[in-house]
CSV table of C-alpha atoms in Angstrom, one decimal:
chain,number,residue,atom,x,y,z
A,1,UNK,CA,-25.9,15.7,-4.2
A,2,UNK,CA,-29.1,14.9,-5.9
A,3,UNK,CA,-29.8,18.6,-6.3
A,4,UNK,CA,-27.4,19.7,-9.0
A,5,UNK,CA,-27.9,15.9,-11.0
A,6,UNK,CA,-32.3,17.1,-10.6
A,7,UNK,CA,-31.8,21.1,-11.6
A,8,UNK,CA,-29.4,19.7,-14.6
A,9,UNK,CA,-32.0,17.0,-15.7
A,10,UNK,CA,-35.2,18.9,-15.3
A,11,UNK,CA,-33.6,22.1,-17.1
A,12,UNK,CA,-33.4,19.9,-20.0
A,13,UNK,CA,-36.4,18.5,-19.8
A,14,UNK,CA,-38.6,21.8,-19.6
A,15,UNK,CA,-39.8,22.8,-22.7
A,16,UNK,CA,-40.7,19.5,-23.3
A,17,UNK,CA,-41.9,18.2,-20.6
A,18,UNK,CA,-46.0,18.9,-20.9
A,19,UNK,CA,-46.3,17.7,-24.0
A,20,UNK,CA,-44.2,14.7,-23.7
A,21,UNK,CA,-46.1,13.6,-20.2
A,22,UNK,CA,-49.5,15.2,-21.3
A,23,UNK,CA,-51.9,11.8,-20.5
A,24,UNK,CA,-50.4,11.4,-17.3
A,25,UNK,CA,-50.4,14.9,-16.2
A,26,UNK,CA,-54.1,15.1,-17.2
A,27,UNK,CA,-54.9,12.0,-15.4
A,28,UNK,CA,-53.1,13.1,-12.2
A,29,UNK,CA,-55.0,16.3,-12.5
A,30,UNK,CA,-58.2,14.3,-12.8
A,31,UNK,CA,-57.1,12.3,-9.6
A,32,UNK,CA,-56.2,15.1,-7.4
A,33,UNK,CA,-59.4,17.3,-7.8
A,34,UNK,CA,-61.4,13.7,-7.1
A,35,UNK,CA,-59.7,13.9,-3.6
A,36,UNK,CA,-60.8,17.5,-2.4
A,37,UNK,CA,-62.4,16.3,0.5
A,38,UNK,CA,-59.9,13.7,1.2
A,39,UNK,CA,-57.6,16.4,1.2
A,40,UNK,CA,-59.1,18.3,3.8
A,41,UNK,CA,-58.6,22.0,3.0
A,42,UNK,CA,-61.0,24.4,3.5
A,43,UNK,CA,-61.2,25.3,-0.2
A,44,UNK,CA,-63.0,28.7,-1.8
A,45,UNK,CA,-66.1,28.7,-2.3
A,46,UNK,CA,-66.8,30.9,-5.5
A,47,UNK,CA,-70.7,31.3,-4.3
A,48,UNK,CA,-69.7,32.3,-0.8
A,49,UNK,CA,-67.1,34.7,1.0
A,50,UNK,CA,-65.3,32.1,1.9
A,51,UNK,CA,-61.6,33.6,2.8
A,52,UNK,CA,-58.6,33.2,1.0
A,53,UNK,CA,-56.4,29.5,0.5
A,54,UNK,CA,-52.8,29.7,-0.2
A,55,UNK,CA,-51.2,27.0,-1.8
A,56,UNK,CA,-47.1,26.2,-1.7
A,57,UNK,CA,-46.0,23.8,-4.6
A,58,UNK,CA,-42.7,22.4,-3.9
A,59,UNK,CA,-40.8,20.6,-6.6
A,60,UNK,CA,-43.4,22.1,-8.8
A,61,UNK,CA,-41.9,21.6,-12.4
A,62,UNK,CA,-44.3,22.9,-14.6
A,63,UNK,CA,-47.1,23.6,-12.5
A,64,UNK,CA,-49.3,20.2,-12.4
A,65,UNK,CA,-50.1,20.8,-8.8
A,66,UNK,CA,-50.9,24.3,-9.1
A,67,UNK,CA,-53.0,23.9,-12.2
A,68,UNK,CA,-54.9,21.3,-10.4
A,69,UNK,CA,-55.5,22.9,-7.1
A,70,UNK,CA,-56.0,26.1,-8.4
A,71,UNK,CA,-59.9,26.8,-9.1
A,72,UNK,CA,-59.8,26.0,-5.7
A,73,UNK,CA,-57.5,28.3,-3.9
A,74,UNK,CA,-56.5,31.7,-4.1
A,75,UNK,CA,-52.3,31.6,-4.5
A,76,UNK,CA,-50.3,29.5,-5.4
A,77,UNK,CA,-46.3,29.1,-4.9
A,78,UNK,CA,-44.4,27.1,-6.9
A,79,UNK,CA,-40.6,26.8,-6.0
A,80,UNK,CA,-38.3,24.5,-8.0
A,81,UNK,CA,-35.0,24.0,-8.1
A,82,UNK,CA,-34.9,24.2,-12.8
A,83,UNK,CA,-35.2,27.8,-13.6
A,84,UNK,CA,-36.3,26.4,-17.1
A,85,UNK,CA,-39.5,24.8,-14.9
A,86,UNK,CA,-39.9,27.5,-13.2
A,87,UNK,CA,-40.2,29.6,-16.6
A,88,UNK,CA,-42.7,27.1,-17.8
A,89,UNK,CA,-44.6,27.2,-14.9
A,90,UNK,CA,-45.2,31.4,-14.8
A,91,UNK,CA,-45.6,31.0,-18.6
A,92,UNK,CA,-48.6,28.5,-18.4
A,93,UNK,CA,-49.8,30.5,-15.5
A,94,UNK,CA,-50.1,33.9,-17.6
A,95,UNK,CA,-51.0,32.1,-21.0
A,96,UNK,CA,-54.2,31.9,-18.1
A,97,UNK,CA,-54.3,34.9,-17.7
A,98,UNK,CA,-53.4,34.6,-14.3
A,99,UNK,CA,-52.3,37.2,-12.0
A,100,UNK,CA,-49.0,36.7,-10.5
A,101,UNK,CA,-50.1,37.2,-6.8
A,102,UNK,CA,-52.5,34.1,-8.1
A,103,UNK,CA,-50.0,32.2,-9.3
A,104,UNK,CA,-46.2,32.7,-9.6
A,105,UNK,CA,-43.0,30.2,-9.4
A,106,UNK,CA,-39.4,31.1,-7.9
A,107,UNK,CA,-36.4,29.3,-8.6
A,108,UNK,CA,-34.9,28.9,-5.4
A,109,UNK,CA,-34.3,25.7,-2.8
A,110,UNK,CA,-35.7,25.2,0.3
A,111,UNK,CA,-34.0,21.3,1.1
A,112,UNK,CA,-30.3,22.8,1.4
A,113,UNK,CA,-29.4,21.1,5.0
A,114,UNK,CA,-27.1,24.0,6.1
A,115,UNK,CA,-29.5,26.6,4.9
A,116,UNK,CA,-33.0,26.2,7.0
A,117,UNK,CA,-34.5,29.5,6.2
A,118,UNK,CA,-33.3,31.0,2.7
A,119,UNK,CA,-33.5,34.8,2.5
A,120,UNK,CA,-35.3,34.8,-0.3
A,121,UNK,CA,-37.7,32.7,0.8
A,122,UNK,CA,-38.0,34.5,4.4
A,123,UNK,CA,-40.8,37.0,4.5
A,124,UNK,CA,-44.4,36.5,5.2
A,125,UNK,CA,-45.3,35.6,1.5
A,126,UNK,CA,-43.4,32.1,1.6
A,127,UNK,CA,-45.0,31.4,5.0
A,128,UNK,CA,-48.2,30.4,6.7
A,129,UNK,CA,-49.4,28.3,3.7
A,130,UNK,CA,-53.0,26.7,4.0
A,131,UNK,CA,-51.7,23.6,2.5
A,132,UNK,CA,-48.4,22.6,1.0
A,133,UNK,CA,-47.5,20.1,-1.7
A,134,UNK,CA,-44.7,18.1,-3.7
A,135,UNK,CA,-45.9,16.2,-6.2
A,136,UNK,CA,-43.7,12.9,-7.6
A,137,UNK,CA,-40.6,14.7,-6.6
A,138,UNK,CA,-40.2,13.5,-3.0
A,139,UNK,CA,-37.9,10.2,-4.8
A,140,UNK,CA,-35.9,13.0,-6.1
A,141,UNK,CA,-34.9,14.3,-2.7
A,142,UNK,CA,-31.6,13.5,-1.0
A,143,UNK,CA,-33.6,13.9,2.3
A,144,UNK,CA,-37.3,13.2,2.4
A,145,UNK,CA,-37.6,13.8,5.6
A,146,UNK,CA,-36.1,16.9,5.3
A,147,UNK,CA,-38.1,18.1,2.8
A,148,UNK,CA,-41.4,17.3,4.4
A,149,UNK,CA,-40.0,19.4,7.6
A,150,UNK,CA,-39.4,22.3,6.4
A,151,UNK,CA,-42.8,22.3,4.5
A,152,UNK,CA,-44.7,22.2,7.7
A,153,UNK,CA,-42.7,24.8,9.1
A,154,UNK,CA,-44.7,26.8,6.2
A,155,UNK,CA,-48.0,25.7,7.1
A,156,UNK,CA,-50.1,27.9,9.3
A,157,UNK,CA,-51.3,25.6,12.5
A,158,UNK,CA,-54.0,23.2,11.1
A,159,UNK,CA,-52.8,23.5,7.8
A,160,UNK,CA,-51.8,20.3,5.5
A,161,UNK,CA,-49.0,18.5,4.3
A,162,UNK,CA,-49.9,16.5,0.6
A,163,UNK,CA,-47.9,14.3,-0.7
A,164,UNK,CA,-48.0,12.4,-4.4
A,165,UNK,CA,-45.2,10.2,-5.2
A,166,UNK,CA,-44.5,5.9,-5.5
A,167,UNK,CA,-45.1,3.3,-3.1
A,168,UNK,CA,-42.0,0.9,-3.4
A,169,UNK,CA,-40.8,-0.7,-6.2
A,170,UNK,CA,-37.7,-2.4,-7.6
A,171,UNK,CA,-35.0,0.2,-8.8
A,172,UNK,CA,-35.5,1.6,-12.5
A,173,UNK,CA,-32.5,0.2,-15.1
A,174,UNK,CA,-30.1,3.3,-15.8
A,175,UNK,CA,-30.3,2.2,-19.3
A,176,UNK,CA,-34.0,2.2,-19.5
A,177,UNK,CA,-34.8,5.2,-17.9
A,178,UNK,CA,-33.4,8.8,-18.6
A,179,UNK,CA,-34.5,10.1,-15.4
A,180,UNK,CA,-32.8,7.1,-13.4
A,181,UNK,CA,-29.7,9.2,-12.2
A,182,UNK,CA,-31.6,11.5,-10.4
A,183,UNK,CA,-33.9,9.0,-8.3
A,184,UNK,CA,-32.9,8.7,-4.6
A,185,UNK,CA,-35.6,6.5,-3.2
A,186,UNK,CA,-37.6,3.3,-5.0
A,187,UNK,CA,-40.9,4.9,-3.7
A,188,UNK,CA,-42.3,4.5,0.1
A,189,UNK,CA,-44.3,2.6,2.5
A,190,UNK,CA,-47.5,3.5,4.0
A,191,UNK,CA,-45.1,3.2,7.2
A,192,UNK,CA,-42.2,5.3,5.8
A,193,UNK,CA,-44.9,8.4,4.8
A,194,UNK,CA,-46.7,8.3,8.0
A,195,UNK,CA,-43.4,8.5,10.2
A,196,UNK,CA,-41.8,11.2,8.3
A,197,UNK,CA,-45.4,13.1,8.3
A,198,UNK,CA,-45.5,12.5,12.3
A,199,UNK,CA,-41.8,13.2,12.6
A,200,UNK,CA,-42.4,16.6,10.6
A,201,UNK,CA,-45.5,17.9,12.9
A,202,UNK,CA,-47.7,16.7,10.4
A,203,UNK,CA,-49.3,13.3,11.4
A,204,UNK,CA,-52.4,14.7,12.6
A,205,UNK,CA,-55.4,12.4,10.6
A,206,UNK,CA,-53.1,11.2,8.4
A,207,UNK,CA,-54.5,9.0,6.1
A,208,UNK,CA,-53.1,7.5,2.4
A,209,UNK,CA,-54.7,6.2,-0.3
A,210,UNK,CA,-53.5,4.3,-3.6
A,211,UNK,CA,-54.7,6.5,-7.0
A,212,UNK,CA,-55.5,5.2,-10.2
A,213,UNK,CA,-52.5,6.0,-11.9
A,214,UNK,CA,-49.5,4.0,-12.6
A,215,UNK,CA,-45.8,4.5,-14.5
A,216,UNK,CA,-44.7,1.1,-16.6
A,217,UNK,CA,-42.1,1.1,-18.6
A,218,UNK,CA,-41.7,-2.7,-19.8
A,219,UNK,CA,-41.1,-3.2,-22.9
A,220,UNK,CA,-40.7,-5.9,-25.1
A,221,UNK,CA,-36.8,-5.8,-24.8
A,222,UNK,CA,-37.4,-5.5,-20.9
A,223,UNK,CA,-40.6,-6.8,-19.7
A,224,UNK,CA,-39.0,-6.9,-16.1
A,225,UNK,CA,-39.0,-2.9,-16.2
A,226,UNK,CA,-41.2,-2.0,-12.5
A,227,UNK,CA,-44.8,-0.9,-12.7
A,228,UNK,CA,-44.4,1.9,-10.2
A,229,UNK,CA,-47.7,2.7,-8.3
A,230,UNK,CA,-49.1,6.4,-7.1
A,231,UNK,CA,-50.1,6.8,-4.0
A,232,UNK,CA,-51.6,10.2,-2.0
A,233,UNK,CA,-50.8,11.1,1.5
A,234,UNK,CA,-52.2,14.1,3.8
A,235,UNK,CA,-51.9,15.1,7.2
A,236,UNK,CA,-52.3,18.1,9.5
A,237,UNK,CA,-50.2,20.6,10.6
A,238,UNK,CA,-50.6,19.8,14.7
């Protein structure tokens, strides 16, 4: 399964991984605060009392998402498969100076097929999320579909499903890409997201847009390596 090849990969890549991706990740913050409204959460209002926002980050490596979202809301979760991600997440988070019931990561998994509701993940603190999110790990899943079900079964009713990850694009050479073992899908389809979103209880004003951010890897030695394009997809919890 994709799992074990994805928890080996991204344990390596940890302590690394910020720095290494640092432009991108910055950018991708950048593009996801643009979108607030296109999101469609009802995000705190520091000058008013406006309630609280909790945030679940699936996938969440390092805590892009979370780090993005999070002037906006008042938790966020991050779950991950990598322990070592999940460590860099919660030590990012309290370098901060965040509390943890502002922002805290598990190591856990939420996509196991035979396993729909994980004890550890069970009580009302991984539940009734305002909005949940994976961000570029969706490819990485053996089920996508999957994923983006059990999600919504997390959501509180009207609450929203985000997705960031590739629309499609030819398959990345093993040889010129590390993470190429661990990549299940070639990216989606407007079509593809908006079915598994309606499938999942979550097609309610669904909408996608293309972001201004894209992965190329040619090179002179391989200038047929794919440009692989971002997109953003939301919909509501129905």
């Amino acid at each position: 399964m994709a799992s074990e090849q994805n928890k080996e990969y991204f344990n390596n890549e940890a302590a690394a991984y910020d720095a290494k991706h640092a432009k991108t990740l910055d950018r991708i913050v950048e593009e996801i605060r643009a979108r607030l409204d296109f999101i469609g959460v009802e995000w705190v209002d520091e000058d008013a009392d406006s309630g609280s926002v909790r945030l679940l980050d699936y996938a969440c490596g390092t805590g892009v998402v979370s780090r993005a979202l999070a002037p906006y809301t008042t938790q966020c979760v991050g779950i991950d498969l990598s322990e070592n991600m999940v460590a860099q997440y919660n030590a990012r988070a309290e370098n901060q100076g965040l509390a943890r019931d502002e922002m805290y990561a598990y190591q856990g998994n939420l996509l196991d097929p035979n396993d729909p509701d994980p004890r550890e993940f069970s009580g009302f603190d991984f539940h009734l999320f305002d909005i949940a999110v994976v961000g570029l790990g969706f490819h990485h899943f053996d089920d996508p579909a999957l994923a983006a079900q059990r999600l919504v079964e997390r959501l509180r009713p009207g609450g929203v499903l985000l997705i960031l990850d590739f629309l499609p694009h030819g398959k990345v050479a093993d040889d010129g890409h590390a993470a190429s073992h661990t990549i299940t899908h070639h990216g989606f389809s407007e079509e593809q997201v908006k079915k598994i979103f309606q499938d999942a209880g979550a097609g309610k004003d669904f909408a996608l847009e293309t972001i201004g951010i894209a992965f190329n890897k040619a090179t002179e030695q391989r200038p047929e390596e794919v440009r692989r394009q971002v997109f953003i997809a939301r919909g509501t919890k129905e």
